[in-house]
Amino acid sequence: GCELATDLDPDLPAIDADATALTHALRNLVSNAAIHGGRGAPIHVRARHLGGAVEIDVCDQGPGIPPGELGRVFDPFYRGRRARDNQTRGLGLGLSLVKRIIQAHGGSIAAANNPGPGACFTVRLPAAKPTAA
């Protein structure tokens, strides 16, 4: 029920990754954006090549993450106040697993609030080393 807008750099380099694990991580981020961004609100996914890395942003236009909770969203079993109050399904493991998957690929993930409405999760993964021809 959400509109997915994409902005993908046409020159994205390859990354060395477990496709199943990375797909799981990115699906979790998009699913969370759909849940917390509000019914029918757009989700923006951007991927770009920055230096020796691929950076992927998944952003929603929901209420954002309360400042006091921003540093805890990747903690195992942590569920924010809104998720508890709204009885949003989940155990609080999704973002913790996403972080572990991204780190296992030599990458990093960060959460931030947008200047306007919403939150944005930024994944940074190292580009694959060029292979000799």
PDB file of C-alpha atoms in Angstrom:
ATOM      1  CA  GLY A   1       0.000   0.000   0.000  1.00  0.00           C
ATOM      2  CA  CYS A   2       3.010   2.349  -0.276  1.00  0.00           C
ATOM      3  CA  GLU A   3       4.602   4.076  -3.217  1.00  0.00           C
ATOM      4  CA  LEU A   4       8.246   3.086  -3.639  1.00  0.00           C
ATOM      5  CA  ALA A   5      10.397   5.743  -5.294  1.00  0.00           C
ATOM      6  CA  THR A   6      13.906   4.757  -6.330  1.00  0.00           C
ATOM      7  CA  ASP A   7      16.949   6.771  -7.285  1.00  0.00           C
ATOM      8  CA  LEU A   8      19.671   4.334  -8.311  1.00  0.00           C
ATOM      9  CA  ASP A   9      23.071   5.456  -9.568  1.00  0.00           C
ATOM     10  CA  PRO A  10      23.497   3.833 -13.004  1.00  0.00           C
ATOM     11  CA  ASP A  11      27.201   3.234 -12.296  1.00  0.00           C
ATOM     12  CA  LEU A  12      26.866   1.208  -9.083  1.00  0.00           C
ATOM     13  CA  PRO A  13      29.817  -1.123  -8.592  1.00  0.00           C
ATOM     14  CA  ALA A  14      29.377  -4.734  -7.586  1.00  0.00           C
ATOM     15  CA  ILE A  15      29.598  -5.720  -3.932  1.00  0.00           C
ATOM     16  CA  ASP A  16      30.715  -9.054  -2.529  1.00  0.00           C
ATOM     17  CA  ALA A  17      27.663 -10.203  -0.617  1.00  0.00           C
ATOM     18  CA  ASP A  18      25.480 -13.076   0.404  1.00  0.00           C
ATOM     19  CA  ALA A  19      22.496 -12.157  -1.775  1.00  0.00           C
ATOM     20  CA  THR A  20      19.960 -13.878   0.489  1.00  0.00           C
ATOM     21  CA  ALA A  21      21.198 -12.192   3.663  1.00  0.00           C
ATOM     22  CA  LEU A  22      21.510  -8.754   2.079  1.00  0.00           C
ATOM     23  CA  THR A  23      18.056  -9.073   0.491  1.00  0.00           C
ATOM     24  CA  HIS A  24      16.655  -9.952   3.917  1.00  0.00           C
ATOM     25  CA  ALA A  25      18.285  -6.870   5.453  1.00  0.00           C
ATOM     26  CA  LEU A  26      17.040  -4.469   2.779  1.00  0.00           C
ATOM     27  CA  ARG A  27      13.529  -5.955   2.827  1.00  0.00           C
ATOM     28  CA  ASN A  28      13.425  -5.397   6.566  1.00  0.00           C
ATOM     29  CA  LEU A  29      14.327  -1.726   6.116  1.00  0.00           C
ATOM     30  CA  VAL A  30      11.679  -1.222   3.407  1.00  0.00           C
ATOM     31  CA  SER A  31       9.096  -3.110   5.457  1.00  0.00           C
ATOM     32  CA  ASN A  32       9.830  -0.958   8.512  1.00  0.00           C
ATOM     33  CA  ALA A  33       9.521   2.177   6.368  1.00  0.00           C
ATOM     34  CA  ALA A  34       6.100   0.973   5.192  1.00  0.00           C
ATOM     35  CA  ILE A  35       4.954   0.206   8.741  1.00  0.00           C
ATOM     36  CA  HIS A  36       6.269   3.354  10.405  1.00  0.00           C
ATOM     37  CA  GLY A  37       5.945   5.752   7.474  1.00  0.00           C
ATOM     38  CA  GLY A  38       2.182   5.703   7.454  1.00  0.00           C
ATOM     39  CA  ARG A  39      -0.340   4.058   5.205  1.00  0.00           C
ATOM     40  CA  GLY A  40       0.201   5.005   1.580  1.00  0.00           C
ATOM     41  CA  ALA A  41       3.139   7.315   2.345  1.00  0.00           C
ATOM     42  CA  PRO A  42       6.018   7.158  -0.125  1.00  0.00           C
ATOM     43  CA  ILE A  43       9.223   5.301   0.649  1.00  0.00           C
ATOM     44  CA  HIS A  44      12.376   6.566  -1.019  1.00  0.00           C
ATOM     45  CA  VAL A  45      15.272   4.209  -1.759  1.00  0.00           C
ATOM     46  CA  ARG A  46      18.479   5.715  -3.080  1.00  0.00           C
ATOM     47  CA  ALA A  47      21.711   3.904  -3.965  1.00  0.00           C
ATOM     48  CA  ARG A  48      24.885   5.662  -5.012  1.00  0.00           C
ATOM     49  CA  HIS A  49      28.573   5.017  -5.488  1.00  0.00           C
ATOM     50  CA  LEU A  50      30.706   6.956  -3.016  1.00  0.00           C
ATOM     51  CA  GLY A  51      34.416   6.322  -3.219  1.00  0.00           C
ATOM     52  CA  GLY A  52      35.010   2.642  -2.648  1.00  0.00           C
ATOM     53  CA  ALA A  53      31.541   1.996  -1.264  1.00  0.00           C
ATOM     54  CA  VAL A  54      27.890   1.695  -2.179  1.00  0.00           C
ATOM     55  CA  GLU A  55      25.583   3.757   0.007  1.00  0.00           C
ATOM     56  CA  ILE A  56      21.895   2.857   0.218  1.00  0.00           C
ATOM     57  CA  ASP A  57      19.313   5.078   1.918  1.00  0.00           C
ATOM     58  CA  VAL A  58      15.839   3.853   2.854  1.00  0.00           C
ATOM     59  CA  CYS A  59      13.720   6.813   3.951  1.00  0.00           C
ATOM     60  CA  ASP A  60      10.104   7.166   5.036  1.00  0.00           C
ATOM     61  CA  GLN A  61       7.868  10.140   5.750  1.00  0.00           C
ATOM     62  CA  GLY A  62       6.477   9.027   9.080  1.00  0.00           C
ATOM     63  CA  PRO A  63       6.846  10.731  12.450  1.00  0.00           C
ATOM     64  CA  GLY A  64      10.556   9.928  12.715  1.00  0.00           C
ATOM     65  CA  ILE A  65      12.378   8.360  15.629  1.00  0.00           C
ATOM     66  CA  PRO A  66      12.162  10.144  18.986  1.00  0.00           C
ATOM     67  CA  PRO A  67      15.609  11.575  19.804  1.00  0.00           C
ATOM     68  CA  GLY A  68      15.905   9.548  23.021  1.00  0.00           C
ATOM     69  CA  GLU A  69      15.348   6.329  21.073  1.00  0.00           C
ATOM     70  CA  LEU A  70      17.610   7.014  18.096  1.00  0.00           C
ATOM     71  CA  GLY A  71      20.683   5.472  19.726  1.00  0.00           C
ATOM     72  CA  ARG A  72      18.828   2.298  20.707  1.00  0.00           C
ATOM     73  CA  VAL A  73      17.036   1.253  17.504  1.00  0.00           C
ATOM     74  CA  PHE A  74      19.676  -1.392  16.711  1.00  0.00           C
ATOM     75  CA  ASP A  75      19.644  -2.925  20.218  1.00  0.00           C
ATOM     76  CA  PRO A  76      18.284  -6.482  20.317  1.00  0.00           C
ATOM     77  CA  PHE A  77      14.702  -6.678  21.629  1.00  0.00           C
ATOM     78  CA  TYR A  78      14.374  -2.881  21.744  1.00  0.00           C
ATOM     79  CA  ARG A  79      10.952  -1.598  20.726  1.00  0.00           C
ATOM     80  CA  GLY A  80      10.235   2.101  20.745  1.00  0.00           C
ATOM     81  CA  ARG A  81       7.409   3.649  22.718  1.00  0.00           C
ATOM     82  CA  ARG A  82       5.281   4.235  19.599  1.00  0.00           C
ATOM     83  CA  ALA A  83       5.617   0.598  18.545  1.00  0.00           C
ATOM     84  CA  ARG A  84       4.518  -0.534  21.995  1.00  0.00           C
ATOM     85  CA  ASP A  85       1.685   2.006  22.249  1.00  0.00           C
ATOM     86  CA  ASN A  86       0.393   1.178  18.746  1.00  0.00           C
ATOM     87  CA  GLN A  87       0.822  -2.545  19.398  1.00  0.00           C
ATOM     88  CA  THR A  88       2.933  -2.875  16.273  1.00  0.00           C
ATOM     89  CA  ARG A  89       3.878  -6.499  15.775  1.00  0.00           C
ATOM     90  CA  GLY A  90       7.465  -7.540  16.290  1.00  0.00           C
ATOM     91  CA  LEU A  91      10.035  -8.618  18.827  1.00  0.00           C
ATOM     92  CA  GLY A  92      12.548  -5.827  18.334  1.00  0.00           C
ATOM     93  CA  LEU A  93      15.038  -8.075  16.558  1.00  0.00           C
ATOM     94  CA  GLY A  94      14.734  -6.878  12.959  1.00  0.00           C
ATOM     95  CA  LEU A  95      17.076  -3.900  13.039  1.00  0.00           C
ATOM     96  CA  SER A  96      19.526  -5.741  15.267  1.00  0.00           C
ATOM     97  CA  LEU A  97      19.735  -8.523  12.657  1.00  0.00           C
ATOM     98  CA  VAL A  98      20.009  -5.987   9.834  1.00  0.00           C
ATOM     99  CA  LYS A  99      22.977  -4.373  11.597  1.00  0.00           C
ATOM    100  CA  ARG A 100      24.677  -7.745  12.075  1.00  0.00           C
ATOM    101  CA  ILE A 101      24.170  -8.678   8.411  1.00  0.00           C
ATOM    102  CA  ILE A 102      25.561  -5.346   7.212  1.00  0.00           C
ATOM    103  CA  GLN A 103      28.542  -5.553   9.570  1.00  0.00           C
ATOM    104  CA  ALA A 104      29.237  -9.144   8.464  1.00  0.00           C
ATOM    105  CA  HIS A 105      29.654  -7.706   4.954  1.00  0.00           C
ATOM    106  CA  GLY A 106      32.197  -5.152   6.206  1.00  0.00           C
ATOM    107  CA  GLY A 107      29.655  -2.354   6.129  1.00  0.00           C
ATOM    108  CA  SER A 108      27.887  -0.009   8.491  1.00  0.00           C
ATOM    109  CA  ILE A 109      24.357   1.243   9.094  1.00  0.00           C
ATOM    110  CA  ALA A 110      23.074   4.427  10.700  1.00  0.00           C
ATOM    111  CA  ALA A 111      19.660   5.820  11.555  1.00  0.00           C
ATOM    112  CA  ALA A 112      18.721   9.494  11.455  1.00  0.00           C
ATOM    113  CA  ASN A 113      15.680  11.681  11.284  1.00  0.00           C
ATOM    114  CA  ASN A 114      15.033  13.595   8.065  1.00  0.00           C
ATOM    115  CA  PRO A 115      15.007  17.401   8.219  1.00  0.00           C
ATOM    116  CA  GLY A 116      11.293  17.151   7.327  1.00  0.00           C
ATOM    117  CA  PRO A 117       9.074  14.283   8.324  1.00  0.00           C
ATOM    118  CA  GLY A 118      10.387  10.758   8.578  1.00  0.00           C
ATOM    119  CA  ALA A 119      13.443   8.700   9.292  1.00  0.00           C
ATOM    120  CA  CYS A 120      16.259   7.485   7.076  1.00  0.00           C
ATOM    121  CA  PHE A 121      18.443   4.398   7.419  1.00  0.00           C
ATOM    122  CA  THR A 122      21.773   4.566   5.596  1.00  0.00           C
ATOM    123  CA  VAL A 123      23.657   1.389   4.718  1.00  0.00           C
ATOM    124  CA  ARG A 124      27.242   1.630   3.524  1.00  0.00           C
ATOM    125  CA  LEU A 125      28.854  -1.440   1.947  1.00  0.00           C
ATOM    126  CA  PRO A 126      32.347  -1.759   0.482  1.00  0.00           C
ATOM    127  CA  ALA A 127      32.485  -2.104  -3.283  1.00  0.00           C
ATOM    128  CA  ALA A 128      33.961  -5.332  -4.603  1.00  0.00           C
ATOM    129  CA  LYS A 129      37.616  -5.241  -5.564  1.00  0.00           C
ATOM    130  CA  PRO A 130      38.032  -5.160  -9.337  1.00  0.00           C
ATOM    131  CA  THR A 131      39.051  -8.536 -10.715  1.00  0.00           C
ATOM    132  CA  ALA A 132      42.020  -8.881 -13.032  1.00  0.00           C
ATOM    133  CA  ALA A 133      41.005  -9.559 -16.630  1.00  0.00           C
TER     134      ALA A 133
END
